[in-house]
Short mmCIF file of C-alpha atoms and ligand atoms in Angstrom, two decimals:
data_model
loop_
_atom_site.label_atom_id
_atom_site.label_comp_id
_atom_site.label_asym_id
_atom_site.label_seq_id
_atom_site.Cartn_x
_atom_site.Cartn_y
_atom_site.Cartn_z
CA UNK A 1 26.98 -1.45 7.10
CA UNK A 2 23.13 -1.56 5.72
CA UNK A 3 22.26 -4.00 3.11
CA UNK A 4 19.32 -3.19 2.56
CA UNK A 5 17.99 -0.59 -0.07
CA UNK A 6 19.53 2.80 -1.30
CA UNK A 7 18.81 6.19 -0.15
CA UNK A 8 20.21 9.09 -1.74
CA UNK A 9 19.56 12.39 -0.32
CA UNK A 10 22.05 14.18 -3.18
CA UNK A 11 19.33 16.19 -4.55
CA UNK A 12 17.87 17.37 -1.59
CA UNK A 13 21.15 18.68 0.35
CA UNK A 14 20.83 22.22 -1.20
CA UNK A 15 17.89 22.22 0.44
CA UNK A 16 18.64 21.00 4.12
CA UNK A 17 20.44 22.74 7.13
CA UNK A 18 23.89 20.97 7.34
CA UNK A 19 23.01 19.72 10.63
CA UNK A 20 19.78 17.92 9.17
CA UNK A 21 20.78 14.30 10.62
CA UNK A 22 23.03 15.34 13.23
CA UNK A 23 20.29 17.22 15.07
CA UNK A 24 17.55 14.32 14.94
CA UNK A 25 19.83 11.33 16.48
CA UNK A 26 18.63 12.10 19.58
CA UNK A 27 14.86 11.78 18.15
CA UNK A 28 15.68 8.97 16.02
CA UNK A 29 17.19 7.16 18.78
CA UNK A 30 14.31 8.00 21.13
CA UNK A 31 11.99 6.71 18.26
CA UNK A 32 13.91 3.56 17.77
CA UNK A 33 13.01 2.83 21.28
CA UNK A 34 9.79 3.19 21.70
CA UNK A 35 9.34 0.95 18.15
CA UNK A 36 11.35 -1.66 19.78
CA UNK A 37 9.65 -1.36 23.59
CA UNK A 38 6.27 -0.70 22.16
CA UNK A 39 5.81 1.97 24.89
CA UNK A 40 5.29 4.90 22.48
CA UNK A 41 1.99 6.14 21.71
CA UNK A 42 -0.74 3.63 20.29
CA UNK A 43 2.32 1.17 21.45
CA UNK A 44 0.19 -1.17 21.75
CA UNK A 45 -0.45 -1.36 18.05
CA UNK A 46 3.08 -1.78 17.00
CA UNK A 47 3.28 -5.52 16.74
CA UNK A 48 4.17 -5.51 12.93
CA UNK A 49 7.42 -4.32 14.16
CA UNK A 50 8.80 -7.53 14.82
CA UNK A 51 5.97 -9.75 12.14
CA UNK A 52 8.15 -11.03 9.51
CA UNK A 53 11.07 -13.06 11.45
CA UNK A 54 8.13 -14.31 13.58
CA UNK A 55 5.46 -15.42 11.43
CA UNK A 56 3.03 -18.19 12.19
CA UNK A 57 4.74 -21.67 10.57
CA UNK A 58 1.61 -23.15 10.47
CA UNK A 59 -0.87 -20.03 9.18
CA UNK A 60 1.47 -19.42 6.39
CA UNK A 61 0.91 -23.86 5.50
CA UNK A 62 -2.94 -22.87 5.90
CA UNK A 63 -2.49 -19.62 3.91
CA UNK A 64 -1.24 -21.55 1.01
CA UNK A 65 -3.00 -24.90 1.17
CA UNK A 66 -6.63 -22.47 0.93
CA UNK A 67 -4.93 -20.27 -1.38
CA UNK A 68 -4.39 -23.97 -3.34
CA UNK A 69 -8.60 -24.48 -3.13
CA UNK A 70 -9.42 -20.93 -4.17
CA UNK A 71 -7.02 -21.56 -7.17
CA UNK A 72 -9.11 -24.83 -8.29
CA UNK A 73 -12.73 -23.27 -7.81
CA UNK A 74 -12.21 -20.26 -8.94
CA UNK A 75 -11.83 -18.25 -11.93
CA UNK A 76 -12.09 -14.76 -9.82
CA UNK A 77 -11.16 -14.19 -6.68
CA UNK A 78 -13.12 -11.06 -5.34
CA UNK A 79 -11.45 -9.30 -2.35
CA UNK A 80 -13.45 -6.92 -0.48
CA UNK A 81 -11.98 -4.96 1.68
CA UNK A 82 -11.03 -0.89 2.02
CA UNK A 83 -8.49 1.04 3.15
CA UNK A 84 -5.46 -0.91 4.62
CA UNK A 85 -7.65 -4.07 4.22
CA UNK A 86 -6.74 -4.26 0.67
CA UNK A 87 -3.88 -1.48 -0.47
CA UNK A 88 -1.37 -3.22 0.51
CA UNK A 89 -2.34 -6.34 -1.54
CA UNK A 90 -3.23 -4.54 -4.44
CA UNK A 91 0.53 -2.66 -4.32
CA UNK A 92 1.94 -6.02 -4.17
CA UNK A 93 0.00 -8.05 -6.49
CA UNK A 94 0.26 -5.31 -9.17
CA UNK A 95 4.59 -4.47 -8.18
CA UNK A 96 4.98 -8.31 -8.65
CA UNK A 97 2.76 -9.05 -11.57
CA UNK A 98 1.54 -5.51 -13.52
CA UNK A 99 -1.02 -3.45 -13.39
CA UNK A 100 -2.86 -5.76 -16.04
CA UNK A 101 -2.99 -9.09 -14.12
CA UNK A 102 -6.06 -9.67 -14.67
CA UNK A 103 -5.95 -9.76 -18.36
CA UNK A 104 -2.61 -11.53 -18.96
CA UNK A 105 -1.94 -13.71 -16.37
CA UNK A 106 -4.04 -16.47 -16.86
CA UNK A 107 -2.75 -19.65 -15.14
CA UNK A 108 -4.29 -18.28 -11.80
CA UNK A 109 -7.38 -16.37 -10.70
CA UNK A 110 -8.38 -13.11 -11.68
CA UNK A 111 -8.44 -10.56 -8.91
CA UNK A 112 -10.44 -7.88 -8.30
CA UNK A 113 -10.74 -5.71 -5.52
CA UNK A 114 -13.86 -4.15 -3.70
CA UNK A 115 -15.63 -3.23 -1.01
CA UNK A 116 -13.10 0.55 -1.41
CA UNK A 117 -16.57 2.32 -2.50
CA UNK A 118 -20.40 2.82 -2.07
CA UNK A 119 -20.61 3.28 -6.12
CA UNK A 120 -23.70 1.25 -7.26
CA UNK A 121 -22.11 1.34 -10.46
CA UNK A 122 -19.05 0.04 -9.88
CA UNK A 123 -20.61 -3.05 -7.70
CA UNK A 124 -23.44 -3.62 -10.55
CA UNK A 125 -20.66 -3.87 -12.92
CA UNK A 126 -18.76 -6.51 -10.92
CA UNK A 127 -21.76 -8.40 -9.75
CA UNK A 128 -22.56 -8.92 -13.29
CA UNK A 129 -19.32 -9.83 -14.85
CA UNK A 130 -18.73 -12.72 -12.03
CA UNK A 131 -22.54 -13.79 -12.35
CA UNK A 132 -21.49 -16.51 -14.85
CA UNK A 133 -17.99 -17.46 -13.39
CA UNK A 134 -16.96 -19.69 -10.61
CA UNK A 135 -15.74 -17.47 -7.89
CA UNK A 136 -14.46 -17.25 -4.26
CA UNK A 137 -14.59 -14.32 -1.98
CA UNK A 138 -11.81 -13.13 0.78
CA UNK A 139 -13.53 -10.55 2.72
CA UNK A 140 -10.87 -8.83 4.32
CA UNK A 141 -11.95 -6.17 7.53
CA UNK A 142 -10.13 -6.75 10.94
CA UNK A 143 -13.30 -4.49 12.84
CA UNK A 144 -15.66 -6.89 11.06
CA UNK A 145 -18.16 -3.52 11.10
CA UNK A 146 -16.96 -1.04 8.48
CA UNK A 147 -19.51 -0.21 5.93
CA UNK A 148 -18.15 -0.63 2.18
CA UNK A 149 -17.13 -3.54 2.84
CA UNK A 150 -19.91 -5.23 5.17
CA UNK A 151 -22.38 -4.09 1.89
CA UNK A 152 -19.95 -5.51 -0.86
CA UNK A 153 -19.64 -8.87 0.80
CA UNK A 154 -23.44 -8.58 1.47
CA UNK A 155 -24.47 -8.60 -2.35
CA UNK A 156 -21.57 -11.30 -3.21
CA UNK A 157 -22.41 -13.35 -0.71
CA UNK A 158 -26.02 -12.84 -1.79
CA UNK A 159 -24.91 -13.71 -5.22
CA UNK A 160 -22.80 -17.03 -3.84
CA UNK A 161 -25.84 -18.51 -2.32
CA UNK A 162 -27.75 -17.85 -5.73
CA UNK A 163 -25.52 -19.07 -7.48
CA UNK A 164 -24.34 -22.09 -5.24
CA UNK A 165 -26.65 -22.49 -2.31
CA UNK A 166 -25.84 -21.46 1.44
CA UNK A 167 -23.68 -25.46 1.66
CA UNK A 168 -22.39 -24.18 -1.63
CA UNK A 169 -21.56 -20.67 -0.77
CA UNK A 170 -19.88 -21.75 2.17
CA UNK A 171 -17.23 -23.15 0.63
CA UNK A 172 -16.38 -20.23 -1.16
CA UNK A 173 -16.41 -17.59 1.59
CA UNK A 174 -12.60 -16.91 2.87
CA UNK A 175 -12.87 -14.71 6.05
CA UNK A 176 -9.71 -12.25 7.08
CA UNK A 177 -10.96 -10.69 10.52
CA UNK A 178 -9.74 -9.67 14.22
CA UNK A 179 -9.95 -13.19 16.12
CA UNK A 180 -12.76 -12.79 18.23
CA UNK A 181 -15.05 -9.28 17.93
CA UNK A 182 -16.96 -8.04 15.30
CA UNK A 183 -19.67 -8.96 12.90
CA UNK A 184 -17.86 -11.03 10.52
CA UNK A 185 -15.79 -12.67 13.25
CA UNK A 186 -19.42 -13.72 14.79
CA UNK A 187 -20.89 -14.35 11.29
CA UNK A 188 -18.06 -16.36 10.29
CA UNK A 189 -18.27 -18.96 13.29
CA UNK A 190 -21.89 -19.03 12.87
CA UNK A 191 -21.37 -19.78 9.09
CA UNK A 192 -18.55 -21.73 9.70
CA UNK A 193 -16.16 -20.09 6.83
CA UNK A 194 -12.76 -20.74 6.53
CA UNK A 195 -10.88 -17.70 8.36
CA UNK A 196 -7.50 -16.40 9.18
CA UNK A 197 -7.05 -13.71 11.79
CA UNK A 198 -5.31 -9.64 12.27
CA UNK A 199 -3.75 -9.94 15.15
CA UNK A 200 -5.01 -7.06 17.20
CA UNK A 201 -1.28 -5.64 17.66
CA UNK A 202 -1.15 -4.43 13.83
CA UNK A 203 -3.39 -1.88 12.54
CA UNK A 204 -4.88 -1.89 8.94
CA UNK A 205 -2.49 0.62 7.34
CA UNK A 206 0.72 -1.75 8.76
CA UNK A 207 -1.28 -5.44 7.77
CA UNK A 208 0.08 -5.85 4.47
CA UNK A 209 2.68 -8.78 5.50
CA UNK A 210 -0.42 -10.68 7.59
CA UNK A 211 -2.83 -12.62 6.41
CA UNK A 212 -4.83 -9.67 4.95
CA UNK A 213 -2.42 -9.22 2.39
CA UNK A 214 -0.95 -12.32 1.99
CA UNK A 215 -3.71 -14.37 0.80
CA UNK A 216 -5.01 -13.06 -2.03
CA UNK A 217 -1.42 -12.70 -3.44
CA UNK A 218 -1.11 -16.54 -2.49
CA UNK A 219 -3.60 -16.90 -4.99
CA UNK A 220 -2.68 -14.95 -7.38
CA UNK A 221 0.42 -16.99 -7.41
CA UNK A 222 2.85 -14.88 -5.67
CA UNK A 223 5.97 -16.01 -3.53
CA UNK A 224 4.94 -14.72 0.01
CA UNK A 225 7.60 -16.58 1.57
CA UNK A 226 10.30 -14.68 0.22
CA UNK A 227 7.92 -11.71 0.25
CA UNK A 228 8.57 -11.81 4.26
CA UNK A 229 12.21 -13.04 3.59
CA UNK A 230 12.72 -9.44 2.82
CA UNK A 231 10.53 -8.05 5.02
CA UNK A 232 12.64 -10.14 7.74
CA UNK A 233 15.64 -8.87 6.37
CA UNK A 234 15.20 -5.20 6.50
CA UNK A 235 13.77 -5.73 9.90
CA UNK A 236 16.75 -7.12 11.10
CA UNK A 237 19.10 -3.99 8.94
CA UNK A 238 16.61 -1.32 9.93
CA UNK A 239 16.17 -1.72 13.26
CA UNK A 240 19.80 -0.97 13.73
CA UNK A 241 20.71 2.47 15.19
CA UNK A 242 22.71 4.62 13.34
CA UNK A 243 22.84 7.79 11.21
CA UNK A 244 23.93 5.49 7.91
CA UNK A 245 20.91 3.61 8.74
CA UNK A 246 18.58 4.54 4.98
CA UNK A 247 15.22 4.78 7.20
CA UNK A 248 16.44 6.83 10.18
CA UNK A 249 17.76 9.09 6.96
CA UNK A 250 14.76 9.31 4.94
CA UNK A 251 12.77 9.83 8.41
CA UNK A 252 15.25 12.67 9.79
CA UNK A 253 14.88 14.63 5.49
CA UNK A 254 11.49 14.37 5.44
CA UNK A 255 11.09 16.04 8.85
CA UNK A 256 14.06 18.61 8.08
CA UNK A 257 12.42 19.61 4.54
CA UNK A 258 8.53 19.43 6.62
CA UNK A 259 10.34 22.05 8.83
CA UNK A 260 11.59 24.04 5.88
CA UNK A 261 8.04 24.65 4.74
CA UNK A 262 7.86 21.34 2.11
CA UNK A 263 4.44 20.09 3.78
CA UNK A 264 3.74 18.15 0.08
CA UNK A 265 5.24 14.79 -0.74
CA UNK A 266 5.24 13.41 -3.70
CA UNK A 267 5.74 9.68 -4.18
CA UNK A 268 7.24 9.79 -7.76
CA UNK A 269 7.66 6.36 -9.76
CA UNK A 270 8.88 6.01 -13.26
CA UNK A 271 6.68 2.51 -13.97
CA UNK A 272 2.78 2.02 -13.90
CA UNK A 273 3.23 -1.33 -11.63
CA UNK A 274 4.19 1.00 -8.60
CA UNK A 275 1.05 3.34 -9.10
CA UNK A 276 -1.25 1.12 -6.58
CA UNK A 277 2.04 1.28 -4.53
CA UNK A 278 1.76 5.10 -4.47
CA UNK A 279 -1.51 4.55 -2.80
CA UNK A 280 -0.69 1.85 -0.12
CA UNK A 281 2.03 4.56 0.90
CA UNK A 282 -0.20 7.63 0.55
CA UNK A 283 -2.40 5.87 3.62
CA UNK A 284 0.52 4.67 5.39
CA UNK A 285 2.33 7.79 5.89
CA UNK A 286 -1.32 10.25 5.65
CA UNK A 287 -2.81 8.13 8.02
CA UNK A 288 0.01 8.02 10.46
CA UNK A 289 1.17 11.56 10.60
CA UNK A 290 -1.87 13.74 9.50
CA UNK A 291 -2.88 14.44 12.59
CA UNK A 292 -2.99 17.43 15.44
CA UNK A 293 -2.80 19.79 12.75
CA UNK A 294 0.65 18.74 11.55
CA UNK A 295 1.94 16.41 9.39
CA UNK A 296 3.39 16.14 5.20
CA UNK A 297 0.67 15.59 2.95
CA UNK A 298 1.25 12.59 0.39
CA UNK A 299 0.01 12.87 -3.05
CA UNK A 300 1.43 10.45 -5.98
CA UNK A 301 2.58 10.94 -9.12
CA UNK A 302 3.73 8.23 -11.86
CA UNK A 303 6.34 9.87 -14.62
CA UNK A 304 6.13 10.27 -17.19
CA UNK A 305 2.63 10.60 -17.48
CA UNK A 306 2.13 12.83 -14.69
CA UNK A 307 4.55 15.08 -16.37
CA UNK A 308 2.03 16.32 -18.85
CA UNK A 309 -0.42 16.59 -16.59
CA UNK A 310 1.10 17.79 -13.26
CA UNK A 311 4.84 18.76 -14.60
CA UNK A 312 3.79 22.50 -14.96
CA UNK A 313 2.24 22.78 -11.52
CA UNK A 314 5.74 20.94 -9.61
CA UNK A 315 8.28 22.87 -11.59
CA UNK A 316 6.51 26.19 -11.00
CA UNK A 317 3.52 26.19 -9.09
CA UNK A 318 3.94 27.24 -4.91
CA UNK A 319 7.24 25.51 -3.44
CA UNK A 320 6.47 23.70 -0.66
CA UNK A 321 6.49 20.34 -2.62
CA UNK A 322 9.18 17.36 -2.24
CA UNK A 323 9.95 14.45 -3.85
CA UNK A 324 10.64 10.98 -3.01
CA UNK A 325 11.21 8.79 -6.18
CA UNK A 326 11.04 4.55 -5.83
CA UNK A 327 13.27 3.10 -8.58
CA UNK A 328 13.72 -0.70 -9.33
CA UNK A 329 16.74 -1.25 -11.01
CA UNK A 330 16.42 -5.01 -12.66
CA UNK A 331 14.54 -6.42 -14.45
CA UNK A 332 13.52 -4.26 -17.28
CA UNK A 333 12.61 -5.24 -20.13
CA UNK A 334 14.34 -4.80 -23.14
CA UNK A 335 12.77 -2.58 -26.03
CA UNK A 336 15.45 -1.66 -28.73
CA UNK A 337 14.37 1.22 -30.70
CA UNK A 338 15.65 1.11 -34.21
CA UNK A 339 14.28 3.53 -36.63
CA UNK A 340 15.92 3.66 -40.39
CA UNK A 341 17.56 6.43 -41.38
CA UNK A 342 14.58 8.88 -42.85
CA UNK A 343 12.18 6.74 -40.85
CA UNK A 344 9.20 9.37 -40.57
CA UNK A 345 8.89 9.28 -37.10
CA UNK A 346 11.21 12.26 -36.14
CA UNK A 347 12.81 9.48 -33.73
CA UNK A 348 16.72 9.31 -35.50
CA UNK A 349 18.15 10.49 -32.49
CA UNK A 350 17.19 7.24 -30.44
CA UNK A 351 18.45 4.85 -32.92
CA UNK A 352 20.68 1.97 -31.26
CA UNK A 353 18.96 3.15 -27.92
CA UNK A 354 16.82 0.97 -25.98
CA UNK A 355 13.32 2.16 -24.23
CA UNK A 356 14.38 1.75 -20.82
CA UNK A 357 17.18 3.90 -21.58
CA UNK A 358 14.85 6.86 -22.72
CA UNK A 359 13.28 6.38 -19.42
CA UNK A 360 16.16 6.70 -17.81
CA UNK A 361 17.35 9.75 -19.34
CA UNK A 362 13.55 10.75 -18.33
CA UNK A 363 14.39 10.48 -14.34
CA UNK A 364 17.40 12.33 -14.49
CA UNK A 365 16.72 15.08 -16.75
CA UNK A 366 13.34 15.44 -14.43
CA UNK A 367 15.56 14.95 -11.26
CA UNK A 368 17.75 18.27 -12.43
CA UNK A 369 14.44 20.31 -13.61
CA UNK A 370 12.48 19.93 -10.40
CA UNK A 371 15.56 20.51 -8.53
CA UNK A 372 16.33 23.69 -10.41
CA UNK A 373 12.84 24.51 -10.05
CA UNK A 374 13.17 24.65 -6.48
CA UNK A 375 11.82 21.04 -5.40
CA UNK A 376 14.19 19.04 -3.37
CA UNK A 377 14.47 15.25 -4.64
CA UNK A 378 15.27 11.94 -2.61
CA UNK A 379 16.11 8.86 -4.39
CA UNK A 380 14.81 5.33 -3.29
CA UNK A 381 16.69 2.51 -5.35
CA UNK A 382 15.30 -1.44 -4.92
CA UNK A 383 17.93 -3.82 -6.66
CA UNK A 384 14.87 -5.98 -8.01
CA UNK A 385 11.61 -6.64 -8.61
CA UNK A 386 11.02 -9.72 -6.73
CA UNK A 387 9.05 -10.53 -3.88
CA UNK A 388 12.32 -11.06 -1.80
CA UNK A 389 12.63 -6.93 -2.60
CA UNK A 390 9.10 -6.23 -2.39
CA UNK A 391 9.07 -7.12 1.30
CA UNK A 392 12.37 -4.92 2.13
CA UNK A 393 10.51 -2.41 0.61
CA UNK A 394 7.19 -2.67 1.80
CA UNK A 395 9.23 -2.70 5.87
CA UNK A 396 11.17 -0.17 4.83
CA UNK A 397 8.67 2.45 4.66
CA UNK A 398 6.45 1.01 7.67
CA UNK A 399 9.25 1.58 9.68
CA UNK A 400 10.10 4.75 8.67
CA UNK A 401 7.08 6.02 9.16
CA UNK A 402 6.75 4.55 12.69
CA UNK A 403 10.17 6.73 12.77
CA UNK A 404 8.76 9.69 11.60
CA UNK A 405 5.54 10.06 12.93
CA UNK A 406 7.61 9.57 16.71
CA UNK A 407 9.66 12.41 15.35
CA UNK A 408 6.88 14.38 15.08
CA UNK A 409 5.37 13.51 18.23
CA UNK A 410 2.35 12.02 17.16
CA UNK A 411 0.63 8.83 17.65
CA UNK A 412 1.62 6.92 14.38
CA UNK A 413 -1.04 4.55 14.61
CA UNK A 414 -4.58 5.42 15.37
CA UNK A 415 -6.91 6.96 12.79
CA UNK A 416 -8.94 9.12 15.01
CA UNK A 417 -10.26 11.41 11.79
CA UNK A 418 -11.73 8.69 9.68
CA UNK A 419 -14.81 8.40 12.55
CA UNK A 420 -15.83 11.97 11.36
CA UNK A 421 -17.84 10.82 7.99
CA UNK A 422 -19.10 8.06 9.21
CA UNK A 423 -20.78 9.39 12.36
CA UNK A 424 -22.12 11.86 10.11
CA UNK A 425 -22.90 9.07 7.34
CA UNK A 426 -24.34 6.98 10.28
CA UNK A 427 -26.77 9.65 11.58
CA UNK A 428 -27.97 10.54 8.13
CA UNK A 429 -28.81 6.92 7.18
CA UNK A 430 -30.61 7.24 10.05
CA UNK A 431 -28.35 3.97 12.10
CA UNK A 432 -29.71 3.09 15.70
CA UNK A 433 -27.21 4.91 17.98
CA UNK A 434 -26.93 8.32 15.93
CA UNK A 435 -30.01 9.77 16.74
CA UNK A 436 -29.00 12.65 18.19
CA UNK A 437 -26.62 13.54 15.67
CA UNK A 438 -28.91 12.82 12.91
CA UNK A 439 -31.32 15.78 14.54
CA UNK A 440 -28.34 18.62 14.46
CA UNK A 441 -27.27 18.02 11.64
CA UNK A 442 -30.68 18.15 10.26
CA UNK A 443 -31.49 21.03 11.91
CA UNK A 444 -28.14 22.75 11.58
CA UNK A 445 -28.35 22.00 7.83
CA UNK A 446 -31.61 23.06 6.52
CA UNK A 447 -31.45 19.15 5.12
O1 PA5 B 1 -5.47 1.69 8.48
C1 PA5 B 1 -6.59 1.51 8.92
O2 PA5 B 1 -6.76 1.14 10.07
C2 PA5 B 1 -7.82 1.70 8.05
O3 PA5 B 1 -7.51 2.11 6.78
C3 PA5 B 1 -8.59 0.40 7.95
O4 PA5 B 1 -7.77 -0.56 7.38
C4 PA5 B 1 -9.86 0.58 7.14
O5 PA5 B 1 -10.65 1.59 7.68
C5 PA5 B 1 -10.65 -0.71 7.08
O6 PA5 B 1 -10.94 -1.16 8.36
P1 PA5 B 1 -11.40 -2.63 8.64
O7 PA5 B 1 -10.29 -3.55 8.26
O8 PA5 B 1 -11.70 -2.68 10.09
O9 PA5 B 1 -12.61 -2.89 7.79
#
């Protein structure tokens, strides 16, 4: 028996061979395995696996007593950081709080996040607003050497010892970084800023439940205890064997639909506090299995607004789309809609009906129409919004995806194809090291 959250594969059976679970134990087991003994490929980086029964006593006391002195300073906390040195935080702080924090939850620091782009504009803009404020920085990168964010926390820190002097700035500089390589791990212990460490065993897309995504949500207020509560318990639930096990499920559909020509996911939610949540899992899973030419691309899409935008295109545009819908079942608000009779909005038929009850009948009418419309449709359903269900969440798909990128033999956790820019970007900028690059392309270019 599994405890842990509900997967419904209902929608999607018309879709599937019969033998669509049956023929991937073997797989799943094999994939189990190699999770467990670390022996797979990129084994080596599959310490997360085991993270949330095991987590450091005494960093999570540190993690909270600095998240505690960042609370008092500050009235922004800037995290820079790109990639999966700050989606994972963002999903969570915005699942737990809403996508508004920042304007209406005032009792702790605003967050924002940067160092995810090279956009002068978008770093002028941010620069300025936090010129006049009291502010701490958590630069997040576990390399220590990745561009957007080695130039964001170059102009904040810039600004920090403007603003407060290099003693000053000090104080105010929160490092997240590998232990012992890299330029911010080296900065850092020349500075002497506070820092916490990756461990080297968990790559960026799989740090979430580390200190790289615990801290700013520390800050921002957030239980992170119970946050890895969860995570612990759907550890200990998932990595049973067994075909009524949810993630060996989900794993074994999304590789039966992938080999029935669906190469599109779609992460569907029915709430705007999961849409940074579609992007944490659009790098988890695109990250992990695009790769050797193979692999389901993940796109996100957050109903009903994405209805009137993208509706048309997944009801009749080319079928090789599925969908994977996240639902949290309490709490909702409640939002009674009561119009009087002749009330001129056209809205009689919903009187005595609450909001979240319109959005309910939303899911399921849009559940039948993409279903008729050829698109098969698995259901993900989370008991609560709380951090406790956050973190069965948040393991939930990391393991599954450790599942299904083993099931489709590749290596789930290097990133091989992200070098490809920045060699390029390297070369062009004209970077000691790239010199020989930066002449082909020139020449092969016309540039
Ligand atoms: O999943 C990954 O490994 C990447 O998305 C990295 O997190 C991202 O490239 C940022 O790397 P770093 O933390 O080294 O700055």
């Amino acid at each position: 028996m599994f405890d842990t959250l509900q997967f419904d594969v209902t929608h999607a059976l018309p879709f599937l061979p019969k033998n669509w679970l049956s023929s991937r134990l073997d797989g799943l087991t094999e994939a189990r395995n190699l999770l467990e003994q670390g022996n797979g490929l990129g084994g080596e980086f599959t310490g997360w696996v085991k993270l949330p029964a095991s987590y450091d006593q005494a960093e999570l006391q540190r993690l909270l007593q600095t998240a505690r002195i960042i609370r008092d300073q500050s009235e922004v906390l800037i995290v820079i950081g790109i990639g999966g040195s700050y989606l994972g935080a963002r999903a969570m702080l915005e699942l737990l709080t809403s996508p508004n924090y920042n304007l209406f939850y005032q009792k702790t620091p605003q967050v924002f996040f940067t160092g995810n782009t090279l956009s002068s504009d978008a770093l002028t803009e941010l620069l300025d607003y936090v010129r006049d404020k009291d502010f701490s920085v958590n630069v997040i990168s576990k390399s220590g050497d990745t561009t957007e964010s080695s130039i964001a926390f170059f102009l904040f820190r810039r600004l920090l010892e403007e603003k407060y002097g290099r003693e000053g700035a000090r104080d105010r500089i929160f490092a997240t970084t590998d232990r012992e390589s890299g330029t911010l791990r080296a900065m850092a212990n020349q500075e002497g800023y506070a820092t916490f460490s990756v461990p080297s065993s968990i790559g960026g897309r799989y740090s979430v439940l580390t200190a790289a995504g615990l801290l700013p949500l520390v800050v921002a207020g957030l239980d992170v205890q119970e946050l890895l509560a969860g995570a612990a318990e759907a550890m200990a639930d998932l990595r049973r064997p067994g075909q009524e096990n949810p993630a060996w499920q989900y794993a074994a559909a999304r590789n039966a639909l992938y080999s029935a020509g669906k190469g599109i996911e779609l992460l569907a939610c029915y709430e705007p506090y999961l849409r940074s949540f579609g992007e944490w899992w659009k790098q988890l899973f695109g990250e992990s299995e695009g790769k050797d030419g193979q692999g389901v691309f993940p796109a996100s899409v957050e109903f009903t607004t994405d209805l009137h935008s993208m509706g048309q295109y997944i009801q009749e545009g080319v079928r090789d789309l599925f969908e994977t819908v996240v639902r949290f079942t309490l709490p909702q608000s409640s939002c009674p809609l009561d119009p009087k009779p002749g009330d001129l909005s056209g809205l009689d038929f919903l009187r005595g009906k609450d909001l979240r009850f319109v959005n309910e009948q939303a899911r399921i009418g849009t559940v039948l129409a993409h279903v008729a419309g050829g698109v098969p449709n698995l259901l993900l359903t989370v008991p609560e919004r709380t951090p406790y269900w956050a973190g069965q969440l948040v393991y939930f798909f990391e393991y599954a995806c450790g599942l299904s990128g083993y099931l489709l033999g590749v290596n789930p956790f290097n990133q091989p194809g992200v070098e490809a820019y920045k060699t390029n970007m390297f070369a062009l900028l004209g970077k000691p090291g790239h010199e020989a690059r930066r002449k082909a392309l020139l020449n092969q270019n016309g540039l």
